[in-house]
Amino acid sequence: MKHSFLFLLSIILFHTFISKAQISTSPSFLHRNQQWVDSVFATLTPDERIAQLIMVAAVSDVKRAVIDPKTSSPAAVEKLIRENKVGGIVFFQGGPVPQARLTNYYQSISKVPLLVAMDAEFGLAMRIDSTVRYPYQMTLGAIQGSNELIYEMGAQLAKQAKRLGMHINFAPVADVNNNPNNPVISFRSFGENKYKVADKAVAYMKGMQDNGLLTSAKHFPGHGDTGVDSHYDLPLISHNTNRIDSLELYPFKALISNGISGIMIAHLSIPALDKTPNLPSTLSKPIVSELLRSQLGFQGLIYSDAMNMKGVTKYFPDGKADAMGLEAGMDLLEFTEDVSKSIAEIKKSIAEGKISQAEIDYRCRKVLEAKAWAGLNHYKPVDLNNLYEDLNPKAAELTNRLLTEKALTVLKNDNNLLPLRELDTLKIASVSIGADTITTFQKTLGLYTSVDHFFIPAKATDAQVADLRSKLKSYNLFLVGVHLGSISPRTNYGLTDQMNAVLKELIATNKAVVSIFGNPYALNKIEKPEAAKALIMSYQLTPYTQDLSAQLIFGAIPAKGKLPVTVNVQFPYNAGIETPAIGRLKYTIPEELGLDSKVITYKIDSIANVALTQKATPGCVVQLAKDGKVFFRKAYGKHTYEGPEPVKLTDLYDLASVTKITASTLALMSLWDQKKFDLDATMKDYLPDFKNSNKADLHWRRVLTHSARLKAFIVLWKEAQNQDGSWKRKTFSTKESKRYPTSVVGDSLFIFKNYDKTIFKAIRDSPLNEKEGYVYSDLSFILYPQIVKSLSGENFEDYLKNHYYHKLGANSLTFNPKRFYKLEDIVPTERDTFFRMTQLHGQVHDEAAAMLGGLSGHAGLFGDANDVMKVWQMYLQQGYYGGQQLLSKDALIEFTRYQYPEEGSRRGIGFDKPTFKYSGNAPKYASPSSFGHTGYTGIMTWADPAWKLNYVFLSNRVYPTRENNKISALNIRTAIMDVVYQELLKK
């Protein structure tokens, strides 16, 4: 009667599915290496052939094991290999080196090389530490368009797995997750759209199999619409056959037709496919043999899900399930609880005719074929040398970054708030909810503009909430990160009542941009997240999602992702608003630009270390970008040779003459754009006091190219000194007063209130050089602040900050930085032993600029490398940055071109350019279109439009004395940029 029922059921299933079945592509491992297979098979006893179909659990760290260490400990596994001759092992918790050692040992004691497997759905890090973690499949489901990156992820994972001695990855997950309450699949699925699930699963599978790794799609026939975790109970799938065929089976059909090597069977009760009460699909012949094998034509390896799960053991304990699984049609039993009992039960089934020895032999040979395909016919132990490095390649970091970037999804964006523009109008606070310290998200936000950071723990007290509330009153924008410590609905996704309350309050201010670092279904647990000004679904809590979400907010990268699942009515499937990139710096790694991190870092480190060991400078900061992407940022050395303070990336340096082109020339380009400043006008046109001077008719174009016969400099402080070393009247005083209000250095020297007029008069009355030609001169640049004020009506510093620095988010760029920064954040320059008689720390190094109160057009600007680079990136982008055209393209073209090449002059307007024959003033490989400047204190900035390169080098080479010019003698500054040119030329 039972056989008649099964026959009838098979006929029904056949007619249901056969019309929709796709042509199967045979897995590539089948019928390969038959000579090796035959030779090994001939050595196996009947019991050993059964054992080849069993894979046992193993751990390399018993203390962290989440499975029973009694059956998975090294000693227990060794016994199973020696005594039962099992066919494979499945690794769980541990580390790469301990696992590799165990793998080598287990292989050495095994009669037949073992298949080594792992659940590595999102990388080896799913099970072991110190390895690569790729995005969850749900995150990948948000990616639109081509699946090439998912293929690449699979390819990389295959290489890492094989390097660790693995042969099988139990992935991809092919379940269509359309149940928000699914406790076990959820984030492990590509989403709810069967077509996209199929396409992405196929790409992932092919990436792995094309690179020599066996795969196993799971959890057949579909675990995506369950409310029960099969680890703890037997889920019931109540859908009819049409629904199962059209939806759940669709991705599996696609994978079969594309030659997948393996499929894993889930522990599910599916009455529409097998009405046997409480029978898991793992043990169902109609599902395994008739549906998967016959109707769908799958010829590869069929794996059980773990045979210790309650979904199977609840009703079939003590090894019976293993025998029934083979009877149903499975090839490999994963995680058998009791191997000896299982083998005994399987032998009993053979004896009773429920399964034949021939069928066991056939499956054993198929397993051996898979082993041969995976390379076990030429087994080699895992090489432990450089294992950690090989398992963590930079290429994987790049893939992680690119996958994350493409997945990020904007779900709300009132009035196109994102990406943020007009930074000068915003007073921003970042708030990390669920964090105990400043987060990666906040650190990256701080790269773009001034942001004050706050954080509040997951279980915040009322006092902590009140304190936060008080501190946030003065801000007009909150950048909120919700840091969810769990991806499981069982733990409410890590969202506590306190977190929810704080988030609700911030959203209610109508000032909040919210980024959710966690499972998208967590949106169902947040009260009115749609009320936020802007809402970003970041999918996971990782360094990549935090970093790139911050970059998205500021428009360094676009938003292109779409929700792969329906969360609720407010957030349906495919929700997602695209936002553009608006030309701000992106922060990435060299590999995104086709460069090798190891090579770049080694070579730049070597040059920087020469500078340090040769005492060319106590320390320095190097920052490099290409195509608007910052790929190298590193600080070296200390503030001073004798001090303990290490250089930080955020340290401010005295920019010296780089002030000329990051301040004065910038202001002049702006005024030129406004037609207020004419390069072909004369000095008297903008400086009436010069009307009757020898400089009256000098043209600004000549002046700004250092070819107007101006003297190089005037030692102005010497002009204020008597022969006996005392100060002349109305020059300096050692006491502050109304007549001497401005400090030249600290509280020991103050300058007369109108002494700037004396300085300007000295420049006006200075003689001209006798001969025409290039002579680099500071004198005209000292005058530009008063010209800017005259033409714009604004003070020089205010003009720069209001129109440029604050708009760029370059807020560290300032004169007299001690007004705003602690001394530990400013790098000391020289020990002045002839004028100010003290160590210069936070005061401008240049004497003339000091006599002008620290503010001049030729020197005096301080800033950190990142903010200097923002100005120069605007230059490279022909005046465009952050969604605004701050300067015209014409201005950049005019000011950065050679002005008098026919005279042999290399100068642009304000800017330095490469000499026509290499002289060392610029990088050796710099293009003729490049431009930049060096600073006396050890600074260099250089931009190359031909290569789209942006370079900032900051140092204090004048510490302790300006007599040290090794930084130039050793070509430190130019050599570092030439490293990048040389690597790019290799491409």
Coordinates of N, CA and C in Angstrom, one line a residue, residues 368-545:
L368 N 34.4 10.0 -4.5 CA 35.9 9.9 -4.9 C 36.1 10.8 -6.2
E369 N 35.2 10.8 -7.1 CA 35.3 11.7 -8.3 C 35.4 13.1 -7.9
A370 N 34.6 13.5 -6.9 CA 34.7 14.9 -6.4 C 36.0 15.2 -5.7
K371 N 36.5 14.2 -5.0 CA 37.8 14.4 -4.3 C 38.9 14.5 -5.4
A372 N 38.8 13.8 -6.4 CA 39.9 13.9 -7.5 C 39.8 15.3 -8.1
W373 N 38.5 15.7 -8.4 CA 38.4 17.0 -9.1 C 38.9 18.1 -8.2
A374 N 38.8 18.0 -6.9 CA 39.3 19.0 -5.9 C 40.8 18.9 -5.7
G375 N 41.4 17.9 -6.3 CA 42.9 17.8 -6.3 C 43.4 16.8 -5.3
L376 N 42.5 16.1 -4.6 CA 43.0 15.1 -3.6 C 43.7 13.9 -4.2
N377 N 43.6 13.7 -5.5 CA 44.4 12.6 -6.2 C 45.8 13.0 -6.2
H378 N 46.1 14.3 -6.0 CA 47.5 14.7 -5.8 C 47.7 15.6 -4.6
Y379 N 47.3 15.0 -3.5 CA 47.2 15.7 -2.2 C 48.5 16.3 -1.8
K380 N 48.5 17.5 -1.3 CA 49.6 18.1 -0.7 C 49.2 18.8 0.6
P381 N 50.0 18.7 1.6 CA 49.7 19.3 2.9 C 49.6 20.8 2.8
V382 N 48.8 21.5 3.7 CA 48.7 22.9 3.7 C 50.1 23.5 4.1
D383 N 50.6 24.4 3.3 CA 51.8 25.1 3.6 C 51.5 26.2 4.7
L384 N 52.1 26.1 5.8 CA 51.8 27.1 6.9 C 52.6 28.4 6.7
N385 N 53.5 28.5 5.9 CA 54.3 29.7 5.7 C 53.4 30.8 5.0
N386 N 53.4 31.9 5.6 CA 52.6 33.1 5.1 C 51.1 32.8 4.9
L387 N 50.6 31.9 5.8 CA 49.2 31.5 5.6 C 48.3 32.7 5.9
Y388 N 48.6 33.4 7.0 CA 47.7 34.5 7.4 C 47.7 35.5 6.3
E389 N 48.9 35.9 5.8 CA 48.9 36.9 4.7 C 48.2 36.4 3.5
D390 N 48.3 35.2 3.1 CA 47.7 34.7 1.9 C 46.2 34.6 2.1
L391 N 45.7 34.4 3.3 CA 44.2 34.4 3.5 C 43.6 35.7 3.7
N392 N 44.4 36.8 3.7 CA 43.9 38.1 3.8 C 44.5 39.1 2.7
P393 N 44.2 38.8 1.5 CA 44.8 39.6 0.4 C 44.1 40.9 0.3
K394 N 44.9 41.9 -0.2 CA 44.3 43.2 -0.4 C 43.2 43.2 -1.4
A395 N 43.3 42.3 -2.3 CA 42.2 42.2 -3.3 C 40.8 41.9 -2.7
A396 N 40.9 41.2 -1.6 CA 39.6 40.9 -0.9 C 39.1 42.1 -0.2
E397 N 40.0 43.0 0.3 CA 39.5 44.2 0.9 C 38.9 45.1 -0.1
L398 N 39.5 45.2 -1.3 CA 38.9 46.0 -2.4 C 37.5 45.5 -2.8
T399 N 37.4 44.1 -2.9 CA 36.1 43.6 -3.3 C 35.1 43.9 -2.2
N400 N 35.5 43.8 -0.9 CA 34.6 44.1 0.2 C 34.1 45.6 0.0
R401 N 35.0 46.5 -0.2 CA 34.7 47.9 -0.3 C 33.7 48.1 -1.5
L402 N 34.0 47.5 -2.6 CA 33.2 47.8 -3.8 C 31.8 47.2 -3.6
L403 N 31.7 46.0 -3.1 CA 30.4 45.4 -2.9 C 29.6 46.2 -1.9
T404 N 30.2 46.6 -0.8 CA 29.5 47.4 0.2 C 29.0 48.7 -0.4
E405 N 29.9 49.4 -1.2 CA 29.6 50.7 -1.8 C 28.3 50.5 -2.7
K406 N 28.3 49.5 -3.5 CA 27.2 49.3 -4.4 C 25.9 48.9 -3.7
A407 N 26.0 48.4 -2.5 CA 24.8 47.9 -1.8 C 24.1 49.0 -1.0
L408 N 24.8 50.0 -0.5 CA 24.2 51.0 0.4 C 23.0 51.6 -0.2
T409 N 21.9 51.7 0.6 CA 20.6 52.1 0.1 C 20.0 53.3 0.8
V410 N 19.7 54.3 0.1 CA 19.0 55.5 0.7 C 17.5 55.3 0.6
L411 N 16.9 55.3 1.8 CA 15.4 55.0 1.8 C 14.6 56.3 2.0
K412 N 15.2 57.3 2.4 CA 14.5 58.6 2.6 C 15.5 59.7 2.4
N413 N 15.1 60.8 1.7 CA 16.0 61.9 1.4 C 15.2 63.1 1.2
D414 N 14.7 63.7 2.2 CA 13.9 64.9 2.2 C 14.6 66.0 1.5
N415 N 14.0 66.6 0.5 CA 14.5 67.8 -0.2 C 15.9 67.6 -0.7
N416 N 16.2 66.3 -1.1 CA 17.6 65.9 -1.6 C 18.7 66.4 -0.7
L417 N 18.4 66.2 0.6 CA 19.4 66.6 1.6 C 20.8 65.9 1.4
L418 N 20.7 64.6 1.0 CA 21.9 63.9 0.7 C 22.2 63.9 -0.8
P419 N 23.5 64.0 -1.2 CA 24.6 64.2 -0.3 C 24.6 65.7 0.2
L420 N 25.2 65.8 1.4 CA 25.3 67.1 2.1 C 26.0 68.1 1.2
R421 N 25.4 69.3 1.1 CA 26.1 70.4 0.4 C 26.2 71.6 1.3
E422 N 26.8 72.7 0.9 CA 26.8 73.9 1.7 C 27.2 73.6 3.1
L423 N 28.4 73.1 3.3 CA 28.9 72.7 4.6 C 29.1 73.9 5.5
D424 N 29.3 75.1 4.9 CA 29.5 76.2 5.7 C 28.2 76.7 6.5
T425 N 27.1 76.1 6.1 CA 25.8 76.4 6.8 C 25.4 75.4 7.9
L426 N 26.2 74.4 8.0 CA 25.9 73.3 8.9 C 26.7 73.2 10.2
K427 N 26.1 73.0 11.3 CA 26.8 72.7 12.5 C 26.4 71.3 12.9
I428 N 27.3 70.4 12.7 CA 27.0 69.0 12.7 C 27.5 68.3 14.0
A429 N 26.6 67.4 14.5 CA 26.9 66.5 15.6 C 26.7 65.1 15.0
S430 N 27.6 64.2 15.3 CA 27.4 62.8 15.0 C 27.1 62.1 16.3
V431 N 26.1 61.2 16.2 CA 25.7 60.4 17.4 C 25.7 58.9 17.0
S432 N 26.5 58.2 17.7 CA 26.6 56.7 17.5 C 25.7 56.1 18.6
I433 N 24.6 55.5 18.3 CA 23.7 54.9 19.2 C 24.1 53.4 19.3
G434 N 24.3 52.9 20.5 CA 24.7 51.5 20.7 C 26.2 51.3 20.6
A435 N 26.9 52.4 20.9 CA 28.4 52.4 20.9 C 29.0 52.9 22.2
D436 N 30.1 52.4 22.5 CA 30.8 52.7 23.8 C 32.0 53.6 23.5
T437 N 32.3 53.9 22.3 CA 33.4 54.8 21.9 C 33.2 55.4 20.6
I438 N 34.0 56.3 20.1 CA 33.9 56.9 18.8 C 34.1 55.7 17.8
T439 N 33.2 55.8 16.8 CA 33.1 54.7 15.8 C 33.8 55.0 14.5
T440 N 34.0 54.0 13.7 CA 34.6 54.2 12.4 C 33.7 55.1 11.6
F441 N 32.4 55.0 11.7 CA 31.5 55.9 11.0 C 31.8 57.3 11.3
Q442 N 32.0 57.6 12.6 CA 32.2 59.0 13.0 C 33.6 59.5 12.6
K443 N 34.6 58.6 12.6 CA 35.9 59.0 12.2 C 35.9 59.4 10.7
T444 N 35.2 58.7 9.9 CA 35.2 59.0 8.5 C 34.4 60.3 8.3
L445 N 33.3 60.5 9.0 CA 32.5 61.7 8.9 C 33.4 62.9 9.1
G446 N 34.3 62.8 10.1 CA 35.2 63.9 10.4 C 36.3 64.2 9.3
L447 N 36.4 63.3 8.4 CA 37.3 63.6 7.3 C 36.8 64.7 6.3
Y448 N 35.5 65.0 6.4 CA 34.8 65.8 5.4 C 34.6 67.2 5.9
T449 N 34.4 67.4 7.2 CA 34.2 68.8 7.7 C 34.3 68.7 9.2
S450 N 34.0 69.8 9.9 CA 34.0 69.7 11.4 C 32.8 69.1 11.9
V451 N 33.0 68.0 12.6 CA 31.9 67.2 13.2 C 32.2 67.0 14.7
D452 N 31.3 67.3 15.6 CA 31.5 66.9 17.0 C 30.8 65.6 17.3
H453 N 31.6 64.7 17.9 CA 31.2 63.3 18.0 C 30.6 63.0 19.4
F454 N 29.5 62.3 19.5 CA 28.9 61.8 20.7 C 28.5 60.3 20.5
F455 N 28.5 59.6 21.6 CA 28.1 58.2 21.5 C 27.3 57.9 22.8
I456 N 26.4 56.9 22.6 CA 25.6 56.5 23.8 C 25.4 55.0 23.7
P457 N 25.7 54.3 24.8 CA 25.7 52.8 24.8 C 24.3 52.2 24.6
A458 N 24.2 50.9 24.3 CA 23.0 50.2 24.1 C 22.0 50.3 25.3
K459 N 22.6 50.2 26.4 CA 21.7 50.3 27.7 C 22.1 51.5 28.4
A460 N 21.8 52.7 27.8 CA 22.1 54.0 28.4 C 21.2 54.2 29.6
T461 N 21.8 54.9 30.6 CA 21.0 55.3 31.7 C 20.3 56.6 31.4
D462 N 19.3 57.0 32.2 CA 18.6 58.2 32.0 C 19.5 59.4 32.1
A463 N 20.5 59.3 33.0 CA 21.4 60.4 33.1 C 22.3 60.6 31.9
Q464 N 22.7 59.5 31.2 CA 23.4 59.6 30.0 C 22.6 60.2 28.9
V465 N 21.4 59.8 28.8 CA 20.5 60.4 27.8 C 20.2 61.9 28.0
A466 N 20.0 62.2 29.3 CA 19.8 63.7 29.6 C 21.1 64.5 29.2
D467 N 22.2 63.9 29.5 CA 23.5 64.6 29.2 C 23.6 64.8 27.7
L468 N 23.3 63.8 26.9 CA 23.4 63.9 25.5 C 22.4 64.9 25.0
R469 N 21.2 64.9 25.5 CA 20.2 65.8 25.0 C 20.6 67.3 25.2
S470 N 21.3 67.5 26.4 CA 21.7 68.9 26.7 C 22.8 69.3 25.7
K471 N 23.8 68.4 25.4 CA 24.9 68.8 24.6 C 24.5 69.0 23.1
L472 N 23.4 68.5 22.7 CA 23.0 68.5 21.2 C 22.2 69.8 20.9
K473 N 21.9 70.6 21.9 CA 21.0 71.7 21.6 C 21.4 72.7 20.5
S474 N 22.7 72.9 20.4 CA 23.2 74.0 19.5 C 23.4 73.6 18.1
Y475 N 23.1 72.3 17.7 CA 23.4 71.8 16.4 C 22.2 71.9 15.5
N476 N 22.5 72.0 14.2 CA 21.3 72.0 13.2 C 21.3 70.8 12.3
L477 N 22.2 69.8 12.6 CA 22.2 68.6 11.8 C 22.8 67.5 12.7
F478 N 22.1 66.3 12.8 CA 22.6 65.2 13.5 C 22.8 64.0 12.5
L479 N 24.0 63.5 12.5 CA 24.4 62.3 11.7 C 24.4 61.2 12.6
V480 N 23.3 60.3 12.5 CA 23.1 59.3 13.5 C 23.4 57.9 13.0
G481 N 24.2 57.2 13.7 CA 24.5 55.8 13.3 C 23.9 54.9 14.4
V482 N 23.1 54.0 13.9 CA 22.4 53.0 14.8 C 23.2 51.7 14.7
H483 N 24.0 51.4 15.7 CA 24.9 50.3 15.7 C 24.3 49.0 16.3
L484 N 23.7 48.2 15.4 CA 23.0 47.0 15.9 C 23.9 45.8 16.1
G485 N 24.0 45.3 17.3 CA 25.0 44.3 17.6 C 24.5 42.9 17.3
S486 N 23.4 42.7 16.7 CA 22.9 41.4 16.3 C 22.1 41.5 15.0
I487 N 22.2 40.4 14.3 CA 21.4 40.3 13.0 C 20.3 39.4 13.1
S488 N 20.0 38.9 14.3 CA 18.9 37.9 14.5 C 17.6 38.5 15.1
P489 N 16.5 38.1 14.6 CA 15.2 38.6 15.2 C 15.0 38.1 16.6
R490 N 15.7 36.9 16.9 CA 15.5 36.4 18.3 C 16.0 37.4 19.3
T491 N 17.0 38.2 19.0 CA 17.6 39.2 19.9 C 17.1 40.6 19.5
N492 N 16.0 40.7 18.8 CA 15.5 42.0 18.4 C 16.5 42.8 17.6
Y493 N 17.4 42.1 16.9 CA 18.4 42.7 16.0 C 19.4 43.5 16.8
G494 N 19.5 43.3 18.2 CA 20.4 44.1 19.0 C 19.8 45.5 19.4
L495 N 18.6 45.8 19.0 CA 18.0 47.1 19.3 C 17.4 47.0 20.7
T496 N 17.9 47.8 21.6 CA 17.4 47.9 23.0 C 16.3 49.0 23.1
D497 N 15.5 48.9 24.2 CA 14.5 50.0 24.4 C 15.2 51.4 24.5
Q498 N 16.3 51.4 25.2 CA 17.0 52.7 25.3 C 17.5 53.2 24.0
M499 N 18.0 52.4 23.1 CA 18.4 52.8 21.8 C 17.2 53.4 21.0
N500 N 16.2 52.6 21.1 CA 15.0 53.1 20.3 C 14.4 54.4 20.8
A501 N 14.5 54.6 22.1 CA 14.0 55.9 22.7 C 14.9 57.1 22.3
V502 N 16.2 56.9 22.3 CA 17.1 57.9 21.9 C 16.9 58.2 20.4
L503 N 16.8 57.2 19.6 CA 16.6 57.4 18.2 C 15.3 58.1 17.9
K504 N 14.3 57.7 18.6 CA 13.0 58.4 18.4 C 13.1 59.8 18.7
E505 N 13.8 60.2 19.7 CA 13.9 61.6 20.1 C 14.7 62.4 19.1
L506 N 15.8 61.8 18.6 CA 16.6 62.5 17.6 C 15.8 62.6 16.3
I507 N 15.1 61.6 15.9 CA 14.3 61.7 14.6 C 13.2 62.8 14.8
A508 N 12.7 63.0 16.0 CA 11.6 64.0 16.2 C 12.1 65.4 16.1
T509 N 13.4 65.6 16.1 CA 14.0 67.0 16.0 C 13.9 67.5 14.6
N510 N 13.6 66.6 13.6 CA 13.6 66.9 12.2 C 15.0 67.4 11.7
K511 N 16.0 66.9 12.4 CA 17.4 67.3 12.0 C 18.3 66.0 11.8
A512 N 17.7 64.8 11.7 CA 18.5 63.6 11.8 C 18.6 62.9 10.4
V513 N 19.9 62.6 10.1 CA 20.2 61.7 9.0 C 20.6 60.4 9.7
V514 N 19.8 59.3 9.4 CA 20.0 58.1 10.2 C 20.6 57.0 9.3
S515 N 21.6 56.4 9.8 CA 22.2 55.2 9.1 C 22.0 54.0 10.0
I516 N 21.4 53.0 9.4 CA 21.1 51.7 10.2 C 22.2 50.7 9.8
F517 N 23.0 50.4 10.8 CA 24.0 49.4 10.6 C 23.5 48.0 11.1
G518 N 22.7 47.3 10.3 CA 22.2 46.1 10.8 C 21.2 45.5 9.8
N519 N 20.5 44.5 10.2 CA 19.5 43.8 9.3 C 18.4 44.7 8.9
P520 N 18.1 44.7 7.6 CA 17.0 45.7 7.2 C 15.7 45.4 7.9
Y521 N 15.4 44.2 8.3 CA 14.2 43.9 9.0 C 14.1 44.6 10.3
A522 N 15.2 45.1 10.8 CA 15.2 45.9 12.1 C 14.4 47.2 11.9
L523 N 14.2 47.6 10.7 CA 13.3 48.8 10.5 C 11.9 48.6 11.1
N524 N 11.5 47.4 11.1 CA 10.2 47.0 11.7 C 10.1 47.3 13.2
K525 N 11.3 47.3 13.8 CA 11.4 47.5 15.3 C 11.6 48.9 15.7
I526 N 11.8 49.8 14.8 CA 12.1 51.2 15.1 C 10.8 52.0 14.8
E527 N 10.5 52.9 15.8 CA 9.3 53.7 15.7 C 9.5 54.8 14.7
K528 N 8.7 54.7 13.6 CA 8.7 55.8 12.6 C 10.0 56.2 12.0
P529 N 10.8 55.2 11.6 CA 12.1 55.6 11.0 C 11.9 56.5 9.7
E530 N 10.8 56.3 9.1 CA 10.5 57.1 7.8 C 10.4 58.6 8.1
A531 N 10.3 59.0 9.4 CA 10.2 60.4 9.7 C 11.6 61.1 9.8
A532 N 12.6 60.3 9.6 CA 14.0 60.9 9.6 C 14.1 61.8 8.4
K533 N 15.0 62.8 8.5 CA 15.2 63.7 7.3 C 15.8 62.9 6.1
A534 N 16.7 62.0 6.5 CA 17.2 61.0 5.5 C 17.5 59.7 6.2
L535 N 17.4 58.6 5.5 CA 17.5 57.3 6.1 C 18.4 56.4 5.1
I536 N 19.4 55.9 5.7 CA 20.3 55.0 4.9 C 20.3 53.6 5.5
M537 N 20.1 52.6 4.7 CA 20.2 51.2 5.1 C 21.5 50.7 4.7
S538 N 22.3 50.4 5.7 CA 23.7 50.0 5.5 C 23.9 48.5 5.7
Y539 N 22.9 47.8 6.1 CA 22.7 46.3 6.1 C 23.6 45.6 7.2
Q540 N 24.7 46.1 7.5 CA 25.6 45.4 8.4 C 26.4 46.3 9.3
L541 N 26.9 45.8 10.4 CA 27.8 46.6 11.2 C 29.2 46.1 11.0
T542 N 29.9 46.8 10.0 CA 31.3 46.4 9.7 C 32.1 47.7 9.5
P543 N 33.4 47.6 9.6 CA 34.2 48.8 9.2 C 33.9 49.4 7.8
Y544 N 33.6 48.5 6.9 CA 33.3 48.9 5.5 C 32.0 49.7 5.4
T545 N 30.9 49.1 6.0 CA 29.6 49.8 6.0 C 29.7 51.2 6.7

